[in-house]
């Protein structure tokens, strides 16, 4: 059970929150990569795929990936706008807005209501927009930069801190554990997202949506109790 008073860091920078966010990102990737061979969150992978599609002259896939990358960027931009609007408002948290938008969009997509209108590629592009929101909003854990939607940096930090710990720097053990837990969450999300997509199709997107709603409920209770700040540091 999460304890809002467990640390002095903002709630959205806590290691357990980073773990949950990584699961959510993995779930989204599990869906998009299985149905269209496009990453919703790992844009470095998509950039490589852009080069591959140009080399193979696979233009339909090229355009799908290109718009996926752009959608991620638009999501990141919207987070910056929301953060600026709410930054100077007392007792208002922009975290709630971002998480609510994420959950709402995923629920709409999971409902299948627009299946006759939206192609699979378009659905993946919209999910990438959601990932962009999350990636730009929450990228610190206990004050340290990390990624929950793209984990190349996390792999580097996990093993770097592990080696420092092995060499005698005891203060880095905890950092290594934090980063490895993010990797675990990302991988578990990808595994569960793929299995759910195989069995349930678009309805698999309810999984990350449910986690986001549960996170939102937890944050609402934490806010009511007045425990610590919620928004991560800029």
mmCIF file of C-alpha atoms in Angstrom:
data_model
loop_
_atom_site.group_PDB
_atom_site.id
_atom_site.type_symbol
_atom_site.label_atom_id
_atom_site.label_comp_id
_atom_site.label_asym_id
_atom_site.label_seq_id
_atom_site.Cartn_x
_atom_site.Cartn_y
_atom_site.Cartn_z
ATOM 1 C CA UNK A 1 0.000 0.000 0.000
ATOM 2 C CA UNK A 2 1.358 3.405 -0.958
ATOM 3 C CA UNK A 3 2.001 5.748 1.949
ATOM 4 C CA UNK A 4 1.690 9.409 0.932
ATOM 5 C CA UNK A 5 3.754 10.497 3.895
ATOM 6 C CA UNK A 6 6.558 8.037 3.319
ATOM 7 C CA UNK A 7 9.004 10.554 1.801
ATOM 8 C CA UNK A 8 9.411 14.280 1.347
ATOM 9 C CA UNK A 9 9.610 14.096 -2.444
ATOM 10 C CA UNK A 10 6.560 14.935 -4.569
ATOM 11 C CA UNK A 11 4.215 11.973 -4.870
ATOM 12 C CA UNK A 12 4.716 11.689 -8.635
ATOM 13 C CA UNK A 13 8.487 11.324 -8.087
ATOM 14 C CA UNK A 14 8.213 8.309 -5.809
ATOM 15 C CA UNK A 15 9.746 5.011 -6.974
ATOM 16 C CA UNK A 16 6.470 3.093 -6.662
ATOM 17 C CA UNK A 17 4.744 5.651 -8.882
ATOM 18 C CA UNK A 18 7.559 5.373 -11.435
ATOM 19 C CA UNK A 19 7.027 1.598 -11.433
ATOM 20 C CA UNK A 20 3.296 1.994 -12.110
ATOM 21 C CA UNK A 21 3.879 4.556 -14.865
ATOM 22 C CA UNK A 22 6.361 2.192 -16.519
ATOM 23 C CA UNK A 23 3.760 -0.591 -16.473
ATOM 24 C CA UNK A 24 1.246 1.761 -18.099
ATOM 25 C CA UNK A 25 3.734 2.687 -20.827
ATOM 26 C CA UNK A 26 4.593 -0.969 -21.389
ATOM 27 C CA UNK A 27 0.910 -1.857 -21.720
ATOM 28 C CA UNK A 28 0.458 0.800 -24.404
ATOM 29 C CA UNK A 29 3.526 -0.432 -26.277
ATOM 30 C CA UNK A 30 2.355 -4.028 -25.981
ATOM 31 C CA UNK A 31 -0.775 -3.066 -27.878
ATOM 32 C CA UNK A 32 0.684 -0.798 -30.555
ATOM 33 C CA UNK A 33 3.678 -2.934 -31.439
ATOM 34 C CA UNK A 34 1.607 -6.107 -31.668
ATOM 35 C CA UNK A 35 -1.054 -4.634 -33.949
ATOM 36 C CA UNK A 36 1.054 -2.369 -36.162
ATOM 37 C CA UNK A 37 4.763 -2.865 -35.416
ATOM 38 C CA UNK A 38 4.949 0.726 -34.189
ATOM 39 C CA UNK A 39 6.098 1.839 -30.749
ATOM 40 C CA UNK A 40 3.727 4.182 -28.950
ATOM 41 C CA UNK A 41 6.342 5.384 -26.478
ATOM 42 C CA UNK A 42 9.831 4.411 -27.671
ATOM 43 C CA UNK A 43 10.451 7.105 -30.259
ATOM 44 C CA UNK A 44 14.110 6.144 -30.709
ATOM 45 C CA UNK A 45 12.834 2.806 -31.997
ATOM 46 C CA UNK A 46 10.386 4.583 -34.281
ATOM 47 C CA UNK A 47 13.158 6.760 -35.727
ATOM 48 C CA UNK A 48 15.082 3.597 -36.617
ATOM 49 C CA UNK A 49 11.907 2.182 -38.164
ATOM 50 C CA UNK A 50 11.565 5.354 -40.240
ATOM 51 C CA UNK A 51 14.990 4.683 -41.716
ATOM 52 C CA UNK A 52 14.079 1.046 -42.301
ATOM 53 C CA UNK A 53 10.832 1.928 -44.087
ATOM 54 C CA UNK A 54 12.625 4.424 -46.328
ATOM 55 C CA UNK A 55 15.243 1.813 -47.201
ATOM 56 C CA UNK A 56 12.556 -0.745 -48.048
ATOM 57 C CA UNK A 57 10.249 1.842 -49.661
ATOM 58 C CA UNK A 58 7.398 0.812 -47.377
ATOM 59 C CA UNK A 59 5.683 4.185 -47.648
ATOM 60 C CA UNK A 60 2.367 3.385 -45.896
ATOM 61 C CA UNK A 61 4.272 2.220 -42.828
ATOM 62 C CA UNK A 62 6.625 5.194 -43.116
ATOM 63 C CA UNK A 63 3.755 7.672 -42.905
ATOM 64 C CA UNK A 64 2.153 5.803 -40.001
ATOM 65 C CA UNK A 65 5.410 5.933 -38.036
ATOM 66 C CA UNK A 66 6.061 9.557 -38.951
ATOM 67 C CA UNK A 67 2.661 10.662 -37.645
ATOM 68 C CA UNK A 68 3.181 8.532 -34.536
ATOM 69 C CA UNK A 69 6.373 10.446 -33.738
ATOM 70 C CA UNK A 70 4.667 13.772 -34.408
ATOM 71 C CA UNK A 71 1.720 12.799 -32.186
ATOM 72 C CA UNK A 72 4.126 12.043 -29.344
ATOM 73 C CA UNK A 73 5.596 15.507 -29.802
ATOM 74 C CA UNK A 74 2.156 17.127 -29.757
ATOM 75 C CA UNK A 75 1.348 15.292 -26.523
ATOM 76 C CA UNK A 76 4.574 16.591 -24.990
ATOM 77 C CA UNK A 77 3.677 20.119 -26.063
ATOM 78 C CA UNK A 78 0.212 19.867 -24.495
ATOM 79 C CA UNK A 79 1.768 18.799 -21.195
ATOM 80 C CA UNK A 80 3.988 21.890 -21.273
ATOM 81 C CA UNK A 81 0.930 24.084 -21.876
ATOM 82 C CA UNK A 82 -1.090 22.482 -19.068
ATOM 83 C CA UNK A 83 1.843 22.733 -16.667
ATOM 84 C CA UNK A 84 2.307 26.434 -17.409
ATOM 85 C CA UNK A 85 -1.404 27.173 -16.935
ATOM 86 C CA UNK A 86 -1.552 25.463 -13.549
ATOM 87 C CA UNK A 87 1.918 26.319 -12.244
ATOM 88 C CA UNK A 88 0.924 29.521 -10.464
ATOM 89 C CA UNK A 89 -2.521 28.395 -9.298
ATOM 90 C CA UNK A 90 -2.591 27.683 -5.588
ATOM 91 C CA UNK A 91 -3.980 24.305 -4.575
ATOM 92 C CA UNK A 92 -4.290 23.187 -8.193
ATOM 93 C CA UNK A 93 -2.317 20.262 -9.579
ATOM 94 C CA UNK A 94 -1.702 19.795 -13.280
ATOM 95 C CA UNK A 95 -0.951 16.103 -12.664
ATOM 96 C CA UNK A 96 -4.682 15.422 -12.328
ATOM 97 C CA UNK A 97 -5.368 16.987 -15.723
ATOM 98 C CA UNK A 98 -2.721 14.936 -17.522
ATOM 99 C CA UNK A 99 -3.736 11.626 -15.954
ATOM 100 C CA UNK A 100 -7.432 12.310 -16.567
ATOM 101 C CA UNK A 101 -6.820 13.060 -20.255
ATOM 102 C CA UNK A 102 -4.742 9.901 -20.619
ATOM 103 C CA UNK A 103 -7.394 7.719 -19.004
ATOM 104 C CA UNK A 104 -10.272 9.262 -20.958
ATOM 105 C CA UNK A 105 -8.587 8.847 -24.342
ATOM 106 C CA UNK A 106 -7.639 5.231 -23.630
ATOM 107 C CA UNK A 107 -11.165 4.384 -22.447
ATOM 108 C CA UNK A 108 -12.656 5.849 -25.622
ATOM 109 C CA UNK A 109 -10.249 3.838 -27.784
ATOM 110 C CA UNK A 110 -10.838 0.665 -25.755
ATOM 111 C CA UNK A 111 -14.602 0.967 -26.170
ATOM 112 C CA UNK A 112 -14.289 0.168 -29.860
ATOM 113 C CA UNK A 113 -16.885 2.834 -30.604
ATOM 114 C CA UNK A 114 -14.743 4.371 -33.330
ATOM 115 C CA UNK A 115 -13.463 1.121 -34.836
ATOM 116 C CA UNK A 116 -15.404 1.740 -38.044
ATOM 117 C CA UNK A 117 -13.902 5.209 -38.351
ATOM 118 C CA UNK A 118 -10.329 4.873 -37.118
ATOM 119 C CA UNK A 119 -7.724 2.600 -38.674
ATOM 120 C CA UNK A 120 -5.351 0.616 -36.490
ATOM 121 C CA UNK A 121 -2.571 3.021 -37.442
ATOM 122 C CA UNK A 122 -4.675 6.003 -36.382
ATOM 123 C CA UNK A 123 -5.418 4.374 -33.023
ATOM 124 C CA UNK A 124 -1.682 3.848 -32.511
ATOM 125 C CA UNK A 125 -1.012 7.482 -33.399
ATOM 126 C CA UNK A 126 -3.525 8.611 -30.762
ATOM 127 C CA UNK A 127 -1.918 6.315 -28.180
ATOM 128 C CA UNK A 128 1.437 7.895 -28.990
ATOM 129 C CA UNK A 129 -0.116 11.276 -28.203
ATOM 130 C CA UNK A 130 -1.106 9.881 -24.783
ATOM 131 C CA UNK A 131 2.435 8.589 -24.290
ATOM 132 C CA UNK A 132 3.811 12.037 -25.110
ATOM 133 C CA UNK A 133 1.627 13.537 -22.397
ATOM 134 C CA UNK A 134 2.931 11.067 -19.838
ATOM 135 C CA UNK A 135 6.557 11.180 -20.905
ATOM 136 C CA UNK A 136 6.896 14.947 -20.633
ATOM 137 C CA UNK A 137 4.846 15.154 -17.443
ATOM 138 C CA UNK A 138 6.585 12.563 -15.304
ATOM 139 C CA UNK A 139 10.309 12.142 -15.875
ATOM 140 C CA UNK A 140 11.808 12.386 -12.394
ATOM 141 C CA UNK A 141 12.090 9.796 -9.638
ATOM 142 C CA UNK A 142 13.368 11.079 -6.262
ATOM 143 C CA UNK A 143 14.766 14.103 -8.097
ATOM 144 C CA UNK A 144 16.643 11.972 -10.661
ATOM 145 C CA UNK A 145 15.900 12.167 -14.370
ATOM 146 C CA UNK A 146 14.579 8.923 -15.828
ATOM 147 C CA UNK A 147 12.137 7.731 -18.467
ATOM 148 C CA UNK A 148 8.994 5.684 -17.970
ATOM 149 C CA UNK A 149 7.932 5.776 -21.622
ATOM 150 C CA UNK A 150 11.400 5.214 -23.127
ATOM 151 C CA UNK A 151 13.901 3.343 -21.019
ATOM 152 C CA UNK A 152 17.248 3.418 -22.842
ATOM 153 C CA UNK A 153 18.503 5.981 -20.323
ATOM 154 C CA UNK A 154 17.110 3.845 -17.497
ATOM 155 C CA UNK A 155 19.077 0.800 -18.686
ATOM 156 C CA UNK A 156 22.247 2.903 -18.677
ATOM 157 C CA UNK A 157 21.556 4.337 -15.216
ATOM 158 C CA UNK A 158 20.565 0.984 -13.733
ATOM 159 C CA UNK A 159 23.774 -0.770 -14.719
ATOM 160 C CA UNK A 160 25.976 2.262 -14.043
ATOM 161 C CA UNK A 161 24.646 2.547 -10.487
ATOM 162 C CA UNK A 162 24.903 -1.210 -10.036
ATOM 163 C CA UNK A 163 28.596 -1.143 -10.946
ATOM 164 C CA UNK A 164 29.222 1.816 -8.635
ATOM 165 C CA UNK A 165 27.515 -0.104 -5.840
ATOM 166 C CA UNK A 166 29.622 -3.206 -6.524
ATOM 167 C CA UNK A 167 32.723 -1.010 -6.345
ATOM 168 C CA UNK A 168 31.785 0.101 -2.850
ATOM 169 C CA UNK A 169 29.524 3.124 -3.211
ATOM 170 C CA UNK A 170 26.710 1.912 -0.981
ATOM 171 C CA UNK A 171 24.564 4.957 -1.720
ATOM 172 C CA UNK A 172 24.010 3.776 -5.280
ATOM 173 C CA UNK A 173 22.377 0.435 -4.398
ATOM 174 C CA UNK A 174 19.017 2.088 -3.870
ATOM 175 C CA UNK A 175 19.331 4.046 -7.105
ATOM 176 C CA UNK A 176 20.105 0.855 -9.008
ATOM 177 C CA UNK A 177 17.067 -0.872 -7.498
ATOM 178 C CA UNK A 178 14.839 2.069 -8.459
ATOM 179 C CA UNK A 179 15.990 2.031 -12.070
ATOM 180 C CA UNK A 180 15.790 -1.754 -12.380
ATOM 181 C CA UNK A 181 12.246 -1.628 -10.987
ATOM 182 C CA UNK A 182 11.287 0.782 -13.778
ATOM 183 C CA UNK A 183 12.714 -1.650 -16.330
ATOM 184 C CA UNK A 184 10.780 -4.480 -14.713
ATOM 185 C CA UNK A 185 7.548 -2.483 -14.859
ATOM 186 C CA UNK A 186 8.115 -1.602 -18.517
ATOM 187 C CA UNK A 187 8.769 -5.226 -19.421
ATOM 188 C CA UNK A 188 5.818 -6.546 -17.424
ATOM 189 C CA UNK A 189 3.574 -3.993 -19.086
ATOM 190 C CA UNK A 190 4.754 -5.039 -22.532
ATOM 191 C CA UNK A 191 4.166 -8.702 -21.706
ATOM 192 C CA UNK A 192 0.693 -8.151 -20.264
ATOM 193 C CA UNK A 193 -0.257 -5.691 -22.996
ATOM 194 C CA UNK A 194 0.666 -8.124 -25.743
ATOM 195 C CA UNK A 195 -1.236 -11.030 -24.178
ATOM 196 C CA UNK A 196 -4.284 -8.843 -23.554
ATOM 197 C CA UNK A 197 -4.203 -7.526 -27.121
ATOM 198 C CA UNK A 198 -4.061 -11.039 -28.561
ATOM 199 C CA UNK A 199 -7.139 -12.006 -26.572
ATOM 200 C CA UNK A 200 -9.183 -8.812 -26.343
ATOM 201 C CA UNK A 201 -8.016 -6.493 -29.134
ATOM 202 C CA UNK A 202 -8.629 -2.786 -28.475
ATOM 203 C CA UNK A 203 -10.267 -3.642 -25.139
ATOM 204 C CA UNK A 204 -6.733 -4.350 -23.866
ATOM 205 C CA UNK A 205 -6.332 -0.577 -23.611
ATOM 206 C CA UNK A 206 -8.635 -0.700 -20.592
ATOM 207 C CA UNK A 207 -5.703 -2.073 -18.588
ATOM 208 C CA UNK A 208 -3.577 1.097 -18.675
ATOM 209 C CA UNK A 209 -6.759 3.172 -18.339
ATOM 210 C CA UNK A 210 -7.735 1.332 -15.149
ATOM 211 C CA UNK A 211 -4.270 1.830 -13.668
ATOM 212 C CA UNK A 212 -4.468 5.537 -14.465
ATOM 213 C CA UNK A 213 -7.883 5.804 -12.803
ATOM 214 C CA UNK A 214 -6.613 4.000 -9.701
ATOM 215 C CA UNK A 215 -3.632 6.344 -9.619
ATOM 216 C CA UNK A 216 -5.973 9.311 -9.949
ATOM 217 C CA UNK A 217 -8.103 8.072 -7.035
ATOM 218 C CA UNK A 218 -5.006 7.593 -4.894
ATOM 219 C CA UNK A 219 -3.830 11.121 -5.669
ATOM 220 C CA UNK A 220 -7.243 12.553 -4.805
ATOM 221 C CA UNK A 221 -7.118 10.885 -1.388
ATOM 222 C CA UNK A 222 -3.564 12.123 -0.881
ATOM 223 C CA UNK A 223 -4.618 15.664 -1.764
ATOM 224 C CA UNK A 224 -7.542 15.519 0.675
ATOM 225 C CA UNK A 225 -5.154 14.464 3.439
ATOM 226 C CA UNK A 226 -2.827 17.327 2.526
ATOM 227 C CA UNK A 227 0.192 15.023 2.316
ATOM 228 C CA UNK A 228 3.208 16.431 0.459
ATOM 229 C CA UNK A 229 3.129 17.970 -2.988
ATOM 230 C CA UNK A 230 1.848 15.990 -5.946
ATOM 231 C CA UNK A 231 3.328 17.520 -9.094
ATOM 232 C CA UNK A 232 6.916 16.558 -9.922
ATOM 233 C CA UNK A 233 9.564 19.267 -9.984
ATOM 234 C CA UNK A 234 10.109 20.921 -13.350
#
